[in-house]
PDB file of C-alpha atoms and ligand atoms in Angstrom:
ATOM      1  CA  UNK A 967    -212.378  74.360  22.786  1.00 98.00           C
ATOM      2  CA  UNK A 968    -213.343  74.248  19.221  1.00 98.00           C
ATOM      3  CA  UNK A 969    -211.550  75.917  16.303  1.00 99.00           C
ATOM      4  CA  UNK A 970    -213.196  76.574  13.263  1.00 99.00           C
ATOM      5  CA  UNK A 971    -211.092  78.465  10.301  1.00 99.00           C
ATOM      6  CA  UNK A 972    -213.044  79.919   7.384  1.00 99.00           C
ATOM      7  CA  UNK A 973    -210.544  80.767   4.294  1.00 98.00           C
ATOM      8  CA  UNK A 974    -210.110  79.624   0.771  1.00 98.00           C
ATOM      9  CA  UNK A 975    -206.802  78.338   1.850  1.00 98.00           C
ATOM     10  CA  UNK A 976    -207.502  75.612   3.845  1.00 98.00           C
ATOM     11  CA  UNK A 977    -204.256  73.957   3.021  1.00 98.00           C
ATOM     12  CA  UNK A 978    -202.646  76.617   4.590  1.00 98.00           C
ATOM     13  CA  UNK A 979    -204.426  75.599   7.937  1.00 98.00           C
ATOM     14  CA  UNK A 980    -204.435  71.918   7.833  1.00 98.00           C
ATOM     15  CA  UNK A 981    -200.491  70.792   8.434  1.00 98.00           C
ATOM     16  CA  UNK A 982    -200.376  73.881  11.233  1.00 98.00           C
ATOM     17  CA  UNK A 983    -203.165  71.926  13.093  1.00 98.00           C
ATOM     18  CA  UNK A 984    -201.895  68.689  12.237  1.00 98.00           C
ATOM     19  CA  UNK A 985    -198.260  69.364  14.075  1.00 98.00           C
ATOM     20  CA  UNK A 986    -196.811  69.651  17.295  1.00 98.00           C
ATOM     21  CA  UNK A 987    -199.348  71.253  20.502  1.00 98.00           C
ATOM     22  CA  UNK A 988    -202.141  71.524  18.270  1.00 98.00           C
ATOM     23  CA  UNK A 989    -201.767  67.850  17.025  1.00 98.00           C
ATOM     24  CA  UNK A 990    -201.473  67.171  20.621  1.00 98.00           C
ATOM     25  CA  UNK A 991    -204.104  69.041  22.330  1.00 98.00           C
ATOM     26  CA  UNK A 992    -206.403  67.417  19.107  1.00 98.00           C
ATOM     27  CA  UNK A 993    -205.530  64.024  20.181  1.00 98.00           C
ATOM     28  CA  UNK A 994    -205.950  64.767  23.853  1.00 98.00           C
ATOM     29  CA  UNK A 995    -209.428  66.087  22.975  1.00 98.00           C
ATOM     30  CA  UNK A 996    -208.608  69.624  24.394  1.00 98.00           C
ATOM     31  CA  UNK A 997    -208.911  71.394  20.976  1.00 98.00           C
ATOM     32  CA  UNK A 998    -211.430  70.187  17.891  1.00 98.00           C
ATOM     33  CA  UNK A 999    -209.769  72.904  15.474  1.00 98.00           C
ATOM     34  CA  UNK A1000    -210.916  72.514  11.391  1.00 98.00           C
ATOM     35  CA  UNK A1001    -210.661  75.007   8.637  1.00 98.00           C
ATOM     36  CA  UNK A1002    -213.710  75.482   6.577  1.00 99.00           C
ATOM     37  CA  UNK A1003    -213.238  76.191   2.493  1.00 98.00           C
ATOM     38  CA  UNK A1004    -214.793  79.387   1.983  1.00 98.00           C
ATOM     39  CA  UNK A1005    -215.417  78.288  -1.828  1.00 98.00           C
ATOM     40  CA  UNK A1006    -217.104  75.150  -0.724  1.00 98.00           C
ATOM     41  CA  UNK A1007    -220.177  77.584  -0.372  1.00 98.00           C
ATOM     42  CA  UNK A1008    -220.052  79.680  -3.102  1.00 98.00           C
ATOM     43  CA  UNK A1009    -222.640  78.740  -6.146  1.00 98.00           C
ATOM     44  CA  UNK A1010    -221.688  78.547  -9.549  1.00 97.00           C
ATOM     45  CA  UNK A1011    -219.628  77.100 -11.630  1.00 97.00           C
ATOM     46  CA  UNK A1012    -216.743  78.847 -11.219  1.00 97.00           C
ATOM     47  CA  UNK A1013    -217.886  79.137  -7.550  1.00 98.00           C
ATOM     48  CA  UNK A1014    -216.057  82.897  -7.329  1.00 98.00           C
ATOM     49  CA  UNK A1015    -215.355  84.241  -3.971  1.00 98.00           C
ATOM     50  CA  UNK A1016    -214.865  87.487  -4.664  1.00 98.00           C
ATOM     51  CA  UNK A1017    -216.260  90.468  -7.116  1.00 98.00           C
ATOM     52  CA  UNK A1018    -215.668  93.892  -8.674  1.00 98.00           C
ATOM     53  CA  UNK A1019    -215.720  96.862  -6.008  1.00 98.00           C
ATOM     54  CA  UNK A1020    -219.340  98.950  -6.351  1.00 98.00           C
ATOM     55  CA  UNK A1021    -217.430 102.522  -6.728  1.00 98.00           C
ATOM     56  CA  UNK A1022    -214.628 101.250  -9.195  1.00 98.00           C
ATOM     57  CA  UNK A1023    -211.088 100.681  -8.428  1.00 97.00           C
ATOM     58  CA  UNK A1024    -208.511  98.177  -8.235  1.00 96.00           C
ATOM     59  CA  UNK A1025    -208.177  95.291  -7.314  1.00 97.00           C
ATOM     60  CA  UNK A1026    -211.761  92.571  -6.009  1.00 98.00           C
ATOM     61  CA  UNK A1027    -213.782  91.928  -2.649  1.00 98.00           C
ATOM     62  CA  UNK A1028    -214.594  89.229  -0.610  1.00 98.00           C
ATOM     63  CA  UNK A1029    -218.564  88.706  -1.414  1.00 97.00           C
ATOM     64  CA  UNK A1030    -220.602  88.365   0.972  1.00 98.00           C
ATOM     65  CA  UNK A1031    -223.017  85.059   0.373  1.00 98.00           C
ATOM     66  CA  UNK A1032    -220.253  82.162   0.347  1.00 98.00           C
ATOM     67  CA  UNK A1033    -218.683  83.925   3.414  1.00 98.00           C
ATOM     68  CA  UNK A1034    -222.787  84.387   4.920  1.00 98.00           C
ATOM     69  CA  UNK A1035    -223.183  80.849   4.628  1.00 98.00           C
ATOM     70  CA  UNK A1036    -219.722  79.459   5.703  1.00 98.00           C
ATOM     71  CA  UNK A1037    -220.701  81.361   9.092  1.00 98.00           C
ATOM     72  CA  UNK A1038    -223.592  79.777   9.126  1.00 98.00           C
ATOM     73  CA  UNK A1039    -221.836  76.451   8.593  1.00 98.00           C
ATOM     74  CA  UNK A1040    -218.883  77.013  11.315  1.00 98.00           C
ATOM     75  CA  UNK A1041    -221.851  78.767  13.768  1.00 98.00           C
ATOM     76  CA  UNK A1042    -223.929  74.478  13.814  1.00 98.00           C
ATOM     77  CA  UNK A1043    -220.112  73.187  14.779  1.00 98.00           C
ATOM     78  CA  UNK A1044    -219.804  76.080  17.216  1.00 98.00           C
ATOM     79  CA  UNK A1045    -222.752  77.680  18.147  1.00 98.00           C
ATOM     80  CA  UNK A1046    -221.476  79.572  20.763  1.00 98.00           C
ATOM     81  CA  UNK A1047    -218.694  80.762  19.528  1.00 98.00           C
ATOM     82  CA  UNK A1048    -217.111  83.751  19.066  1.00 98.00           C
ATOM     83  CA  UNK A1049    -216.809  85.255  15.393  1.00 98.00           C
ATOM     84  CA  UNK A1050    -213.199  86.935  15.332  1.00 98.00           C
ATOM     85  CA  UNK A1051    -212.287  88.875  11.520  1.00 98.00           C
ATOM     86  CA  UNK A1052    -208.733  88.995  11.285  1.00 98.00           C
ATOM     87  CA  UNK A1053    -207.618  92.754  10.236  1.00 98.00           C
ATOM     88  CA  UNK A1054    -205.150  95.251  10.316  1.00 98.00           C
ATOM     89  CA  UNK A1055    -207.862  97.070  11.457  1.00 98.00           C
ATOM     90  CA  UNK A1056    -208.919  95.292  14.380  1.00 98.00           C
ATOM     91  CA  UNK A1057    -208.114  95.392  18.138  1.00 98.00           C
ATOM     92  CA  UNK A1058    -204.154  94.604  18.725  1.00 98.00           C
ATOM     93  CA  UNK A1059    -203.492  91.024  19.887  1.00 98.00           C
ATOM     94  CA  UNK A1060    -201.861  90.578  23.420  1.00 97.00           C
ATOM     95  CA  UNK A1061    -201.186  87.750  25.941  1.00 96.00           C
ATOM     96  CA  UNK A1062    -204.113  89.397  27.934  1.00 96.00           C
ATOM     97  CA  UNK A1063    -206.097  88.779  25.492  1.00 98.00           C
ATOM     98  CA  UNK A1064    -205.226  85.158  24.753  1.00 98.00           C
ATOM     99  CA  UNK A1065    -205.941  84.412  28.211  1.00 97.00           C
ATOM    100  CA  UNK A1066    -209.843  86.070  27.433  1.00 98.00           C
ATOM    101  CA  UNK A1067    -209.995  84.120  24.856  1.00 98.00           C
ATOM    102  CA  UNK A1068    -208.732  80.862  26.256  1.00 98.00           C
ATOM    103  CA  UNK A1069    -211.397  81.284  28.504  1.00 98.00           C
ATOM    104  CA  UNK A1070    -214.309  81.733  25.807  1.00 98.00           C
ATOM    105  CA  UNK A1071    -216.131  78.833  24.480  1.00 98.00           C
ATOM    106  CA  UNK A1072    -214.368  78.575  21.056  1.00 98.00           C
ATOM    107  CA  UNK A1073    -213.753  80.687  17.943  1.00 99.00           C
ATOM    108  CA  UNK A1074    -214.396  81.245  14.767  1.00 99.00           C
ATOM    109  CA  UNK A1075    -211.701  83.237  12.625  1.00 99.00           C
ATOM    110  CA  UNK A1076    -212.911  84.400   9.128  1.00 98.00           C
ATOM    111  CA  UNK A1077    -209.831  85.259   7.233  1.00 98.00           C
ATOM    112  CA  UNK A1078    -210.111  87.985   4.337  1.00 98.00           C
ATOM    113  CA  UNK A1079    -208.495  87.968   0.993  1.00 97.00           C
ATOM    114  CA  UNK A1080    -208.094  90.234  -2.023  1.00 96.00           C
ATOM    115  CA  UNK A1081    -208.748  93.696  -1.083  1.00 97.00           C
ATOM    116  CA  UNK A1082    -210.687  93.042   2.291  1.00 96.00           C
ATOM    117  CA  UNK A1083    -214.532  91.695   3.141  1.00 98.00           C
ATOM    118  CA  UNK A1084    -217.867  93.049   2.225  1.00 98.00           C
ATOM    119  CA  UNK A1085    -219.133  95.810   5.041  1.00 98.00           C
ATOM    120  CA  UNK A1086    -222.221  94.107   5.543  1.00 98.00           C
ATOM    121  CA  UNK A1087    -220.564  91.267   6.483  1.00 97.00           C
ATOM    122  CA  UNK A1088    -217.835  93.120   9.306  1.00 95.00           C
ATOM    123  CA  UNK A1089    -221.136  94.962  10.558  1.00 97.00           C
ATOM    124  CA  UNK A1090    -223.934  92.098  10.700  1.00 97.00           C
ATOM    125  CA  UNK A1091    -221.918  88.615  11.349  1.00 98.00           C
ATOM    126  CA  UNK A1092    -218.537  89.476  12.898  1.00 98.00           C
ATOM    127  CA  UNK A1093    -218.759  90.099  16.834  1.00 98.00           C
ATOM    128  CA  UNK A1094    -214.775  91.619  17.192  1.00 98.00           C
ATOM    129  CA  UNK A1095    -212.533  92.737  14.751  1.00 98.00           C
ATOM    130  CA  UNK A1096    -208.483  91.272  15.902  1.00 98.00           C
ATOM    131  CA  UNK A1097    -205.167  92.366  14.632  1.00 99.00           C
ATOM    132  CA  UNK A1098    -202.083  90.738  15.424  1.00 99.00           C
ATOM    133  CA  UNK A1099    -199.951  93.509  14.468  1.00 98.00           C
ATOM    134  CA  UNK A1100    -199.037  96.695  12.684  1.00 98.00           C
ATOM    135  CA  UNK A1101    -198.508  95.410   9.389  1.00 98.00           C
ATOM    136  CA  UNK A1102    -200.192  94.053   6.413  1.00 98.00           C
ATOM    137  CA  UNK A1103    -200.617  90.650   4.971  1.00 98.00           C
ATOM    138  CA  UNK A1104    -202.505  89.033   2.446  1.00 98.00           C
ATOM    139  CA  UNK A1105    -204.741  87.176   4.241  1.00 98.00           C
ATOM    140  CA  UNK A1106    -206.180  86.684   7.403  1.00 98.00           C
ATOM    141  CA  UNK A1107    -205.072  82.742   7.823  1.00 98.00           C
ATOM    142  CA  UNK A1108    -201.414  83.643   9.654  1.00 98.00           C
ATOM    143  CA  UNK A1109    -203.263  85.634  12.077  1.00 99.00           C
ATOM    144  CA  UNK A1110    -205.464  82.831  12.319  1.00 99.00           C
ATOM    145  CA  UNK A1111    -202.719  80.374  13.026  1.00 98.00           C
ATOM    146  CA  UNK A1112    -201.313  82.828  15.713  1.00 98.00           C
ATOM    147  CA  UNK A1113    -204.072  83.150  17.930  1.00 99.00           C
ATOM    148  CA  UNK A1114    -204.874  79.411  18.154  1.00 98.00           C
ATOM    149  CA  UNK A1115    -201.432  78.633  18.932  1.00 98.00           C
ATOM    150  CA  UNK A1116    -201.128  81.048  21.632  1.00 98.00           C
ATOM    151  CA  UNK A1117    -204.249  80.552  23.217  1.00 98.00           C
ATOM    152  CA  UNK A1118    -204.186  76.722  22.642  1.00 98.00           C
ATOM    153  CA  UNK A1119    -200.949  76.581  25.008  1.00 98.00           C
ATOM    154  CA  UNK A1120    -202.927  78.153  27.367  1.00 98.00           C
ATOM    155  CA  UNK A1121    -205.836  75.386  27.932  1.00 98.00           C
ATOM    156  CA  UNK A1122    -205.127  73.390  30.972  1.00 97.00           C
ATOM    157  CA  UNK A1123    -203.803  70.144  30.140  1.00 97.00           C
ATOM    158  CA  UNK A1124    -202.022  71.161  27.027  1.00 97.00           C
ATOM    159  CA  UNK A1125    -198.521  71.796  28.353  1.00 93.00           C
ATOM    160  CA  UNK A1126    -196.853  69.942  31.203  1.00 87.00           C
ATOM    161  CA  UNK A1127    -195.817  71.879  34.913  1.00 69.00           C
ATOM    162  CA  UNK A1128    -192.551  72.436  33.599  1.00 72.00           C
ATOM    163  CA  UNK A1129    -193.367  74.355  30.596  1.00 73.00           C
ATOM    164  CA  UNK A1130    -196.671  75.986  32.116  1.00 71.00           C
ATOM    165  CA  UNK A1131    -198.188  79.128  30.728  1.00 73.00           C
ATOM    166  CA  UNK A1132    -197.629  80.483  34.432  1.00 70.00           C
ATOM    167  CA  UNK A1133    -193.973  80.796  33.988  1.00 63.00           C
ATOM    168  CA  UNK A1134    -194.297  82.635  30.453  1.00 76.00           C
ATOM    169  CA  UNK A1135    -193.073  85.890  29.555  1.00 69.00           C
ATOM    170  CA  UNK A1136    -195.729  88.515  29.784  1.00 76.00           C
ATOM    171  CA  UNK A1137    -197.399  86.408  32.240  1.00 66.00           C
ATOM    172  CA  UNK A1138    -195.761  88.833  34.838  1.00 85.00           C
ATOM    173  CA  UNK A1139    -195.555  91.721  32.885  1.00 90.00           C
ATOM    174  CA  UNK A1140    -191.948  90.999  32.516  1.00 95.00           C
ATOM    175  CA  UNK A1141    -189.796  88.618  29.705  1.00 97.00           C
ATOM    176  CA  UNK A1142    -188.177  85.588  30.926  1.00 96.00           C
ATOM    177  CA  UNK A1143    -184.663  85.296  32.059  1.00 96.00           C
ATOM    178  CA  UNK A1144    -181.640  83.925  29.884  1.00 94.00           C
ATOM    179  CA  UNK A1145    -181.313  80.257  28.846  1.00 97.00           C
ATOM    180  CA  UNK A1146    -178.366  77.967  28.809  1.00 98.00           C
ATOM    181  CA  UNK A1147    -177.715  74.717  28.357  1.00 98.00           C
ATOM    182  CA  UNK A1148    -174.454  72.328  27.504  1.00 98.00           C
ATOM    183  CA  UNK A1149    -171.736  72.873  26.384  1.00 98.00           C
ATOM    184  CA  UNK A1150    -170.446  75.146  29.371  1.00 98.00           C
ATOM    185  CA  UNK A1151    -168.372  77.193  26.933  1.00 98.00           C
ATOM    186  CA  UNK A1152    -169.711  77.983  23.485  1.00 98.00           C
ATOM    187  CA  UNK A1153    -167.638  80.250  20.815  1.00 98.00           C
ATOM    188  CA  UNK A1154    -165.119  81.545  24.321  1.00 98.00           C
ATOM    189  CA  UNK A1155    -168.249  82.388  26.818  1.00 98.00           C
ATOM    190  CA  UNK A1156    -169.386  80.422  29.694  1.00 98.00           C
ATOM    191  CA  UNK A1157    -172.563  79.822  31.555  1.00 98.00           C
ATOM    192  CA  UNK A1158    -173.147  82.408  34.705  1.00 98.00           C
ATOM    193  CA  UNK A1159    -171.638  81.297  37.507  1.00 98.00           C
ATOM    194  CA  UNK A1160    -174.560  81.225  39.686  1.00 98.00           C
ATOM    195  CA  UNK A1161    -176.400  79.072  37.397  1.00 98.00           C
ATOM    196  CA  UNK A1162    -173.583  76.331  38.089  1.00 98.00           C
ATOM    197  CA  UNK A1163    -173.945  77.079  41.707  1.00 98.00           C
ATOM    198  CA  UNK A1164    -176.978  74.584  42.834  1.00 98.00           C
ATOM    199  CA  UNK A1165    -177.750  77.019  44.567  1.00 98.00           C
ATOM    200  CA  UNK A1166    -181.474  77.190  43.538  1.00 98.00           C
ATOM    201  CA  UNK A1167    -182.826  80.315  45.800  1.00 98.00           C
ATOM    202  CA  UNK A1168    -179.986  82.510  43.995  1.00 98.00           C
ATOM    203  CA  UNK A1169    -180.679  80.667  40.809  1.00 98.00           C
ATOM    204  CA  UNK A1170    -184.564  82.019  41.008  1.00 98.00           C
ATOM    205  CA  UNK A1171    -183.616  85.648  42.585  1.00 97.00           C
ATOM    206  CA  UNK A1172    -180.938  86.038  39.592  1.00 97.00           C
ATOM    207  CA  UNK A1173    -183.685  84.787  37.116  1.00 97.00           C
ATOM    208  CA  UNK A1174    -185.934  87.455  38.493  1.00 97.00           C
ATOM    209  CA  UNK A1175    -183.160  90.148  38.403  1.00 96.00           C
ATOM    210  CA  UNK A1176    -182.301  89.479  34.985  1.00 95.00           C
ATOM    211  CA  UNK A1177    -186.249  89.035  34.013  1.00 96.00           C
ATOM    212  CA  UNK A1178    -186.474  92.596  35.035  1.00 97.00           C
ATOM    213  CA  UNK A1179    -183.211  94.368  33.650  1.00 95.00           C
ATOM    214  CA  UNK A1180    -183.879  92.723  30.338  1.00 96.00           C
ATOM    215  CA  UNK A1181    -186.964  94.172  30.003  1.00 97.00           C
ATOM    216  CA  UNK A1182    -186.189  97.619  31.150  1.00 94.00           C
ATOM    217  CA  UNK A1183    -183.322  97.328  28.510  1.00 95.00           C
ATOM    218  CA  UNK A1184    -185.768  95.620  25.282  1.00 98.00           C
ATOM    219  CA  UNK A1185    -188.505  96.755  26.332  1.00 97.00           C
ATOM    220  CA  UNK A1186    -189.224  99.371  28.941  1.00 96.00           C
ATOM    221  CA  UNK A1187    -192.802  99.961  27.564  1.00 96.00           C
ATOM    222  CA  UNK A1188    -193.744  97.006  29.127  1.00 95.00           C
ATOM    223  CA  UNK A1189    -193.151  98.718  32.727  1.00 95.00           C
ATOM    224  CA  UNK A1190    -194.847 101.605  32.297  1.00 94.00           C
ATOM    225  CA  UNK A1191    -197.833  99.574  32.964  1.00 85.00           C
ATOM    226  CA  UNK A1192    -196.782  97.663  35.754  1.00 91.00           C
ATOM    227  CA  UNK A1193    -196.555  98.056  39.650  1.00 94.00           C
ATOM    228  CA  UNK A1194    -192.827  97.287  41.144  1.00 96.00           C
ATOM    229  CA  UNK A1195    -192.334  94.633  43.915  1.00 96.00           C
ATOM    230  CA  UNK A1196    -190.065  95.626  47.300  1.00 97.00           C
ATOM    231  CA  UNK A1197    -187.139  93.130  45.488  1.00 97.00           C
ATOM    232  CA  UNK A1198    -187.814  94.832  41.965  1.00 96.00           C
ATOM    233  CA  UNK A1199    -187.572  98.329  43.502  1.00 97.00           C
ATOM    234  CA  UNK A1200    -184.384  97.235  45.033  1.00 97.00           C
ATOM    235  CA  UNK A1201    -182.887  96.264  42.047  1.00 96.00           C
ATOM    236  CA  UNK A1202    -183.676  98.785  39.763  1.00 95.00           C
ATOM    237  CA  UNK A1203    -182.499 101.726  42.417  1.00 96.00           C
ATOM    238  CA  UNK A1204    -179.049  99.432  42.691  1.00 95.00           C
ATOM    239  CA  UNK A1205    -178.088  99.567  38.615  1.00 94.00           C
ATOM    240  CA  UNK A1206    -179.744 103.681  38.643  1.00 95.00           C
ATOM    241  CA  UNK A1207    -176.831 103.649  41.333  1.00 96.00           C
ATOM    242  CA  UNK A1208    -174.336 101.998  39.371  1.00 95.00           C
ATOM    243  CA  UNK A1209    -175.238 103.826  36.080  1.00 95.00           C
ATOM    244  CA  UNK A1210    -174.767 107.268  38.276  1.00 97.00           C
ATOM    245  CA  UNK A1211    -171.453 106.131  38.868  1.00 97.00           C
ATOM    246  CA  UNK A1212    -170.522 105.690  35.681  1.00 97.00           C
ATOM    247  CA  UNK A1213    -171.592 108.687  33.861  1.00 96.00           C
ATOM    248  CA  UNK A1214    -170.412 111.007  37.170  1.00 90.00           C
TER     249      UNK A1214
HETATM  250  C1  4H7 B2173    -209.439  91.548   6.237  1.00 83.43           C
HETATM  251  C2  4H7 B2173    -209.537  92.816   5.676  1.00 83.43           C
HETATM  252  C3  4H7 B2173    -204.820  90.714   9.165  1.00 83.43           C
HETATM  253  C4  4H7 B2173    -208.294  90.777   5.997  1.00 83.43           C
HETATM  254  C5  4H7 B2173    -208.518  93.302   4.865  1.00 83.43           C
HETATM  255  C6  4H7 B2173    -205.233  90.511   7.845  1.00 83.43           C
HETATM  256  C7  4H7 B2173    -202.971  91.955   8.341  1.00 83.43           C
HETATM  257  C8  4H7 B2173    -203.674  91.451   9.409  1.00 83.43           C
HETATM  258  C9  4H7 B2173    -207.247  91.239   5.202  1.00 83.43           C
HETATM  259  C10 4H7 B2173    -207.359  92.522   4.630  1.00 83.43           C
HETATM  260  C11 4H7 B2173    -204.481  91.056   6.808  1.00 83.43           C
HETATM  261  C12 4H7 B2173    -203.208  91.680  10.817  1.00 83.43           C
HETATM  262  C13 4H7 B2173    -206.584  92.871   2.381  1.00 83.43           C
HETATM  263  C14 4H7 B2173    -205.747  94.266   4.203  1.00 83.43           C
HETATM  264  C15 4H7 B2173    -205.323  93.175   1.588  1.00 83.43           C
HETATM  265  C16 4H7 B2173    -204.527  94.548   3.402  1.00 83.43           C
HETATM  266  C17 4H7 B2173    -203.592  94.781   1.189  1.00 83.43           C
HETATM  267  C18 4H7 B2173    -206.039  90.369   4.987  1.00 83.43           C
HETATM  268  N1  4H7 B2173    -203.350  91.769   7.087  1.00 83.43           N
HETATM  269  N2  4H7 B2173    -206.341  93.025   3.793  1.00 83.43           N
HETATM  270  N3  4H7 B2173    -204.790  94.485   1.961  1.00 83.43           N
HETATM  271  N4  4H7 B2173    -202.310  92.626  11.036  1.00 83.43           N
HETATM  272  N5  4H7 B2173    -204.808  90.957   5.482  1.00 83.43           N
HETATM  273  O1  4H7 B2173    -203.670  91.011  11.741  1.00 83.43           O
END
């Protein structure tokens, strides 16, 4: 899958690609991820990258011809991919959507600065507009950084059986299940019982049941869009039961 990051931050890029998975999956030929220097294909000699707004007001745009031809650059190392601009404005990033793009045949992320990009260049060389969230940043090269980790882990090879993308939260709709490990009693509490057991069909069914109640309790949105196993059905009728019982 190949990577390419347009920006006039490059060094922002660089030591995120050169670390952990994504040194990895580099090494392991799985990703060929690179960030392009916007300003390497601006003209000039103080090679700008951005200019006054037509209209007036504060503050400068992205121009269009550096970022025209770093496309074109990033488009010969990956013809077919996809060109992603990173905005608040875009379409909201979600595991589903990692997945569709793990599944692509690589990206290109153009990441804007100062105010925001030309039009022309949203409307004539960008094929989807991505968000990663309500909120506003200065650039586009975090959001950058986010996507390729997340849909990096998901390329087969990448992360070993244990760790796999299958077991994830979000993969079922649900988040995952508490964590422990050694000491058995930190700061006066103790590990669950069952997970001391050896026991490991309870181990799974309490992973499940906690899976579930956790994210009815952080974040019940995420069940609204879901369908409800026999098990899950059970479960969640039990603690309405219990809850019933308390308040009277
Ligand atoms: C493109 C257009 C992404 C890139 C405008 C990028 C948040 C996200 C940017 C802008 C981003 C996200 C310019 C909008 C500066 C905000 C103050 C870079 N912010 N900016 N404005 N949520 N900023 O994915």
């Amino acid at each position: 899958m190949k990577f390419v990051v347009l920006t006039i931050f490059p060094e922002m890029i660089d030591p995120f690609l050169g670390s952990g998975m994504l040194r990895l999956a580099a090494e392991r030929n799985i990703i060929d991820a690179r960030a392009l220097n916007i300003r390497d294909y601006a003209e000039g000699k103080h090679r700008p990258t951005d200019d006054k707004p037509y209209g007036g007001g504060c503050g400068m745009v992205m121009k269009p011809e550096p970022l025209s031809r770093a496309i074109g650059a990033a488009s010969e190392i990956a013809p077919t991919a996809k060109r992603i601009l990173l905005t608040p404005q875009g379409r909201p990033f979600n595991q589903a959507m990692a997945h569709e793009f793990a599944a692509s045949d690589g990206l290109i992320f153009i990441c804007g600065r100062y105010e925001g990009v030309d039009e022309r260049i949203c409307q004539e060389l960008v094929d989807e507009e991505v968000s990663i969230g309500d909120y506003v940043m200065t650039g586009g090269e975090l959001a950058a950084t986010v996507i390729i980790d997340a849909v990096t882990r998901l390329l087969p090879g990448v992360l070993g059986g244990d760790e796999s993308a299958a077991k994830d939260s979000f993969s079922g709709g649900l988040l995952e299940h508490a964590h422990y490990t050694r000491p058995y009693t930190f700061e006066g509490k103790s590990v669950p019982d069952v997970l001391m057991s050896g026991n490991h069909a309870n181990i799974e069914k309490w992973r499940r049941k906690t899976s579930l109640i956790r994210t009815f309790l952080k974040r019940p949105d995420l069940l609204e869009k879901r369908a409800f196993s026999r098990e899950e059905k059970d479960v969640l009728t039990e603690w309405c039961r219990r809850i019933e019982e308390i308040v009277g």
